[in-house]
PDB file of C-alpha atoms in Angstrom:
ATOM      1  CA  PHE A  42      13.822   5.838   4.852  1.00  0.00           C
ATOM      2  CA  ASP A  43      11.965   8.582   3.051  1.00  0.00           C
ATOM      3  CA  ALA A  44       8.672   6.726   3.579  1.00  0.00           C
ATOM      4  CA  CYS A  45       7.510   4.318   6.282  1.00  0.00           C
ATOM      5  CA  GLU A  46       9.969   5.749   8.800  1.00  0.00           C
ATOM      6  CA  ASP A  47       7.143   6.153  11.318  1.00  0.00           C
ATOM      7  CA  VAL A  48       6.287   2.453  11.080  1.00  0.00           C
ATOM      8  CA  ASP A  49       9.983   1.568  11.409  1.00  0.00           C
ATOM      9  CA  PHE A  50      10.229   3.711  14.556  1.00  0.00           C
ATOM     10  CA  HIS A  51       7.069   2.191  16.048  1.00  0.00           C
ATOM     11  CA  LEU A  52       8.270  -1.372  15.429  1.00  0.00           C
ATOM     12  CA  ARG A  53      11.692  -0.667  16.960  1.00  0.00           C
ATOM     13  CA  VAL A  54      10.030   0.858  20.038  1.00  0.00           C
ATOM     14  CA  ARG A  55       7.623  -2.087  20.319  1.00  0.00           C
ATOM     15  CA  ASP A  56      10.486  -4.584  19.914  1.00  0.00           C
ATOM     16  CA  ARG A  57      12.140  -3.011  22.961  1.00  0.00           C
ATOM     17  CA  GLY A  58       9.001  -3.547  25.040  1.00  0.00           C
ATOM     18  CA  ILE A  59       7.954   0.086  25.233  1.00  0.00           C
ATOM     19  CA  ALA A  60       4.198   0.554  25.121  1.00  0.00           C
ATOM     20  CA  ALA A  61       2.687   3.173  22.832  1.00  0.00           C
ATOM     21  CA  ARG A  62       0.072   5.493  24.254  1.00  0.00           C
ATOM     22  CA  HIS A  63      -2.937   7.155  22.695  1.00  0.00           C
ATOM     23  CA  SER A  64      -4.373  10.512  23.607  1.00  0.00           C
ATOM     24  CA  PRO A  65      -7.363  12.278  22.075  1.00  0.00           C
ATOM     25  CA  ARG A  66      -5.442  15.541  22.677  1.00  0.00           C
ATOM     26  CA  PHE A  67      -2.975  14.686  19.919  1.00  0.00           C
ATOM     27  CA  ALA A  68      -3.809  16.027  16.471  1.00  0.00           C
ATOM     28  CA  VAL A  69      -2.501  14.986  13.109  1.00  0.00           C
ATOM     29  CA  SER A  70      -2.868  17.147  10.028  1.00  0.00           C
ATOM     30  CA  TYR A  71      -3.326  15.459   6.707  1.00  0.00           C
ATOM     31  CA  PHE A  72      -3.482  17.121   3.334  1.00  0.00           C
ATOM     32  CA  ALA A  73      -5.406  15.129   0.744  1.00  0.00           C
ATOM     33  CA  ARG A  74      -3.743  14.800  -2.631  1.00  0.00           C
ATOM     34  CA  ALA A  75      -5.212  17.022  -5.326  1.00  0.00           C
ATOM     35  CA  THR A  76      -5.227  14.466  -8.170  1.00  0.00           C
ATOM     36  CA  TRP A  77      -5.439  10.700  -8.636  1.00  0.00           C
ATOM     37  CA  ARG A  78      -1.885  10.781  -9.980  1.00  0.00           C
ATOM     38  CA  ASP A  79      -0.642  12.544  -6.832  1.00  0.00           C
ATOM     39  CA  LEU A  80      -2.408   9.940  -4.687  1.00  0.00           C
ATOM     40  CA  ALA A  81      -0.914   7.097  -6.745  1.00  0.00           C
ATOM     41  CA  ARG A  82       2.591   8.579  -6.445  1.00  0.00           C
ATOM     42  CA  GLN A  83       2.209   8.990  -2.672  1.00  0.00           C
ATOM     43  CA  MET A  84       0.954   5.428  -2.217  1.00  0.00           C
ATOM     44  CA  TYR A  85       3.724   4.091  -4.459  1.00  0.00           C
ATOM     45  CA  ARG A  86       6.303   5.863  -2.247  1.00  0.00           C
ATOM     46  CA  TYR A  87       4.656   4.445   0.879  1.00  0.00           C
ATOM     47  CA  GLY A  88       4.746   1.001  -0.716  1.00  0.00           C
ATOM     48  CA  VAL A  89       8.454   1.324  -1.526  1.00  0.00           C
ATOM     49  CA  GLY A  90       9.071   2.247   2.108  1.00  0.00           C
ATOM     50  CA  ARG A  91       7.005  -0.732   3.288  1.00  0.00           C
ATOM     51  CA  GLY A  92       8.960  -3.090   1.018  1.00  0.00           C
ATOM     52  CA  ARG A  93      12.311  -1.693   2.158  1.00  0.00           C
ATOM     53  CA  LEU A  94      11.211  -2.014   5.775  1.00  0.00           C
ATOM     54  CA  ALA A  95      10.302  -5.658   5.176  1.00  0.00           C
ATOM     55  CA  ARG A  96      13.755  -6.282   3.702  1.00  0.00           C
ATOM     56  CA  LYS A  97      15.432  -4.492   6.610  1.00  0.00           C
ATOM     57  CA  ARG A  98      13.504  -6.456   9.242  1.00  0.00           C
ATOM     58  CA  GLY A  99      13.408  -9.763   7.375  1.00  0.00           C
ATOM     59  CA  ARG A 100       9.621  -9.783   7.653  1.00  0.00           C
ATOM     60  CA  LEU A 101       6.636  -7.497   7.407  1.00  0.00           C
ATOM     61  CA  ASP A 102       4.263  -6.871  10.288  1.00  0.00           C
ATOM     62  CA  PRO A 103       1.543  -7.880   9.697  1.00  0.00           C
ATOM     63  CA  ALA A 104       2.105 -10.507   7.044  1.00  0.00           C
ATOM     64  CA  ALA A 105      -1.125  -9.382   5.334  1.00  0.00           C
ATOM     65  CA  ALA A 106       0.786  -6.282   4.229  1.00  0.00           C
ATOM     66  CA  TYR A 107       2.378  -8.497   1.545  1.00  0.00           C
ATOM     67  CA  VAL A 108      -1.002  -9.040  -0.147  1.00  0.00           C
ATOM     68  CA  PRO A 109      -0.948  -5.899  -2.343  1.00  0.00           C
ATOM     69  CA  ALA A 110       2.576  -6.678  -3.576  1.00  0.00           C
ATOM     70  CA  LEU A 111       1.685 -10.317  -4.255  1.00  0.00           C
ATOM     71  CA  LEU A 112      -1.430  -9.401  -6.218  1.00  0.00           C
ATOM     72  CA  VAL A 113       0.336  -6.729  -8.269  1.00  0.00           C
ATOM     73  CA  GLY A 114       3.104  -9.259  -8.981  1.00  0.00           C
ATOM     74  CA  LEU A 115       0.497 -11.837 -10.031  1.00  0.00           C
ATOM     75  CA  PHE A 116      -1.203  -9.309 -12.328  1.00  0.00           C
ATOM     76  CA  ALA A 117       2.141  -8.364 -13.901  1.00  0.00           C
ATOM     77  CA  LEU A 118       3.268 -11.969 -14.399  1.00  0.00           C
ATOM     78  CA  SER A 119      -0.028 -13.112 -15.845  1.00  0.00           C
ATOM     79  CA  GLY A 120      -0.122 -10.111 -18.178  1.00  0.00           C
ATOM     80  CA  ALA A 121       3.454 -10.684 -19.349  1.00  0.00           C
ATOM     81  CA  SER A 122       2.954 -14.423 -19.786  1.00  0.00           C
ATOM     82  CA  ALA A 123      -0.142 -13.773 -21.913  1.00  0.00           C
ATOM     83  CA  PHE A 124       2.200 -12.913 -24.777  1.00  0.00           C
ATOM     84  CA  VAL A 125       3.488 -16.491 -24.708  1.00  0.00           C
ATOM     85  CA  CYS A 126       0.288 -18.245 -23.694  1.00  0.00           C
ATOM     86  CA  PRO A 127      -2.875 -16.136 -24.099  1.00  0.00           C
ATOM     87  CA  HIS A 128      -4.844 -18.209 -21.595  1.00  0.00           C
ATOM     88  CA  SER A 129      -2.316 -17.625 -18.804  1.00  0.00           C
ATOM     89  CA  ALA A 130      -3.839 -14.191 -18.156  1.00  0.00           C
ATOM     90  CA  LEU A 131      -6.899 -16.023 -16.827  1.00  0.00           C
ATOM     91  CA  VAL A 132      -4.886 -17.020 -13.751  1.00  0.00           C
ATOM     92  CA  ALA A 133      -5.171 -13.495 -12.384  1.00  0.00           C
ATOM     93  CA  LEU A 134      -8.910 -13.103 -13.059  1.00  0.00           C
ATOM     94  CA  PRO A 135     -10.103 -14.444  -9.673  1.00  0.00           C
ATOM     95  CA  ALA A 136      -7.713 -12.111  -7.840  1.00  0.00           C
ATOM     96  CA  MET A 137      -8.798  -9.147  -9.977  1.00  0.00           C
ATOM     97  CA  ALA A 138     -12.450  -9.999  -9.349  1.00  0.00           C
ATOM     98  CA  ALA A 139     -11.841 -10.236  -5.592  1.00  0.00           C
ATOM     99  CA  LEU A 140     -10.116  -6.844  -5.593  1.00  0.00           C
ATOM    100  CA  ILE A 141     -12.979  -5.221  -7.495  1.00  0.00           C
ATOM    101  CA  VAL A 142     -15.551  -6.824  -5.183  1.00  0.00           C
ATOM    102  CA  ALA A 143     -13.648  -5.537  -2.141  1.00  0.00           C
ATOM    103  CA  ALA A 144     -13.613  -2.034  -3.646  1.00  0.00           C
ATOM    104  CA  LEU A 145     -17.346  -2.181  -4.337  1.00  0.00           C
ATOM    105  CA  VAL A 146     -18.215  -3.531  -0.891  1.00  0.00           C
ATOM    106  CA  SER A 147     -16.229  -0.746   0.761  1.00  0.00           C
ATOM    107  CA  ALA A 148     -17.834   1.801  -1.581  1.00  0.00           C
ATOM    108  CA  PHE A 149     -21.340   0.656  -0.653  1.00  0.00           C
ATOM    109  CA  ALA A 150     -20.503   0.906   3.044  1.00  0.00           C
ATOM    110  CA  VAL A 151     -19.205   4.452   2.556  1.00  0.00           C
ATOM    111  CA  ALA A 152     -22.139   5.395   0.313  1.00  0.00           C
ATOM    112  CA  ARG A 153     -24.638   4.355   2.993  1.00  0.00           C
ATOM    113  CA  GLN A 154     -23.123   6.870   5.391  1.00  0.00           C
ATOM    114  CA  ALA A 155     -21.754   9.633   3.172  1.00  0.00           C
ATOM    115  CA  GLY A 156     -23.714   9.462  -0.077  1.00  0.00           C
ATOM    116  CA  VAL A 157     -23.354   7.860  -3.493  1.00  0.00           C
ATOM    117  CA  SER A 158     -20.773  10.289  -4.900  1.00  0.00           C
ATOM    118  CA  VAL A 159     -18.453   9.814  -1.914  1.00  0.00           C
ATOM    119  CA  GLY A 160     -18.977   6.050  -2.144  1.00  0.00           C
ATOM    120  CA  ALA A 161     -18.003   6.050  -5.817  1.00  0.00           C
ATOM    121  CA  LEU A 162     -14.903   8.100  -5.067  1.00  0.00           C
ATOM    122  CA  SER A 163     -13.963   5.696  -2.297  1.00  0.00           C
ATOM    123  CA  ALA A 164     -14.063   2.738  -4.715  1.00  0.00           C
ATOM    124  CA  VAL A 165     -11.668   4.490  -7.084  1.00  0.00           C
ATOM    125  CA  SER A 166      -9.509   5.590  -4.134  1.00  0.00           C
ATOM    126  CA  PHE A 167      -9.373   2.026  -2.821  1.00  0.00           C
ATOM    127  CA  LEU A 168      -8.159   0.689  -6.170  1.00  0.00           C
ATOM    128  CA  VAL A 169      -5.608   3.494  -6.682  1.00  0.00           C
ATOM    129  CA  ILE A 170      -4.250   3.087  -3.151  1.00  0.00           C
ATOM    130  CA  PHE A 171      -4.117  -0.727  -3.254  1.00  0.00           C
ATOM    131  CA  LEU A 172      -2.529  -1.046  -6.691  1.00  0.00           C
ATOM    132  CA  SER A 173      -0.063   1.832  -6.224  1.00  0.00           C
ATOM    133  CA  ALA A 174       1.025   0.703  -2.766  1.00  0.00           C
ATOM    134  CA  GLY A 175       1.299  -2.868  -4.046  1.00  0.00           C
ATOM    135  CA  ALA A 176       3.504  -1.813  -6.957  1.00  0.00           C
ATOM    136  CA  GLY A 177       5.659   0.253  -4.603  1.00  0.00           C
ATOM    137  CA  SER A 178       5.950  -2.602  -2.083  1.00  0.00           C
ATOM    138  CA  LEU A 179       7.004  -4.963  -4.844  1.00  0.00           C
ATOM    139  CA  ALA A 180       9.602  -2.442  -6.040  1.00  0.00           C
ATOM    140  CA  GLY A 181      10.864  -1.925  -2.479  1.00  0.00           C
ATOM    141  CA  LEU A 182      11.151  -5.668  -1.905  1.00  0.00           C
ATOM    142  CA  LEU A 183      13.009  -6.284  -5.170  1.00  0.00           C
ATOM    143  CA  ARG A 184      15.197  -3.191  -5.515  1.00  0.00           C
ATOM    144  CA  PRO A 185      18.645  -2.891  -3.945  1.00  0.00           C
ATOM    145  CA  PHE A 186      19.213  -0.120  -1.378  1.00  0.00           C
ATOM    146  CA  ALA A 187      20.717   2.554  -3.600  1.00  0.00           C
ATOM    147  CA  GLY A 188      19.749   5.886  -5.051  1.00  0.00           C
ATOM    148  CA  ASN A 189      16.338   7.487  -4.762  1.00  0.00           C
ATOM    149  CA  GLN A 190      14.077   4.667  -3.613  1.00  0.00           C
ATOM    150  CA  GLY A 191      10.910   6.707  -3.313  1.00  0.00           C
ATOM    151  CA  ALA A 192      10.548   8.117  -6.788  1.00  0.00           C
ATOM    152  CA  ALA A 193       7.626   6.804  -8.753  1.00  0.00           C
ATOM    153  CA  PRO A 194       8.417   5.466 -12.231  1.00  0.00           C
TER     154      PRO A 194
END
């Protein structure tokens, strides 16, 4: 895998009954992406890795990790079917509304602690991460194992 290899390793270790340990002495460096496009590409790659991992294992742990892929698939299908039946796009409206509400709720929680501007950025980040990872997961679940699986379209 070029993405999600850490999750794959953790699940294989856990499946063998080896317990993971935590230590506050460990440090992880993370470099935030400079643009929304860079963040979307990264999350798409992570999603592809998550989808491929699900195919490899025959399941995804936890099952809730399928939600982004299912919603992105629903949005795509309802949008495509709107060309045939304009009212079919309404099927996805409740899911879209729920996603936007979740982004706003998380943004308000962040804004209370870090300020309005950070809260607003977190809402956009939430949507970019969720939709990009969902599209990548869907691609990873549907694509055969061949070629460069991590490249964003």
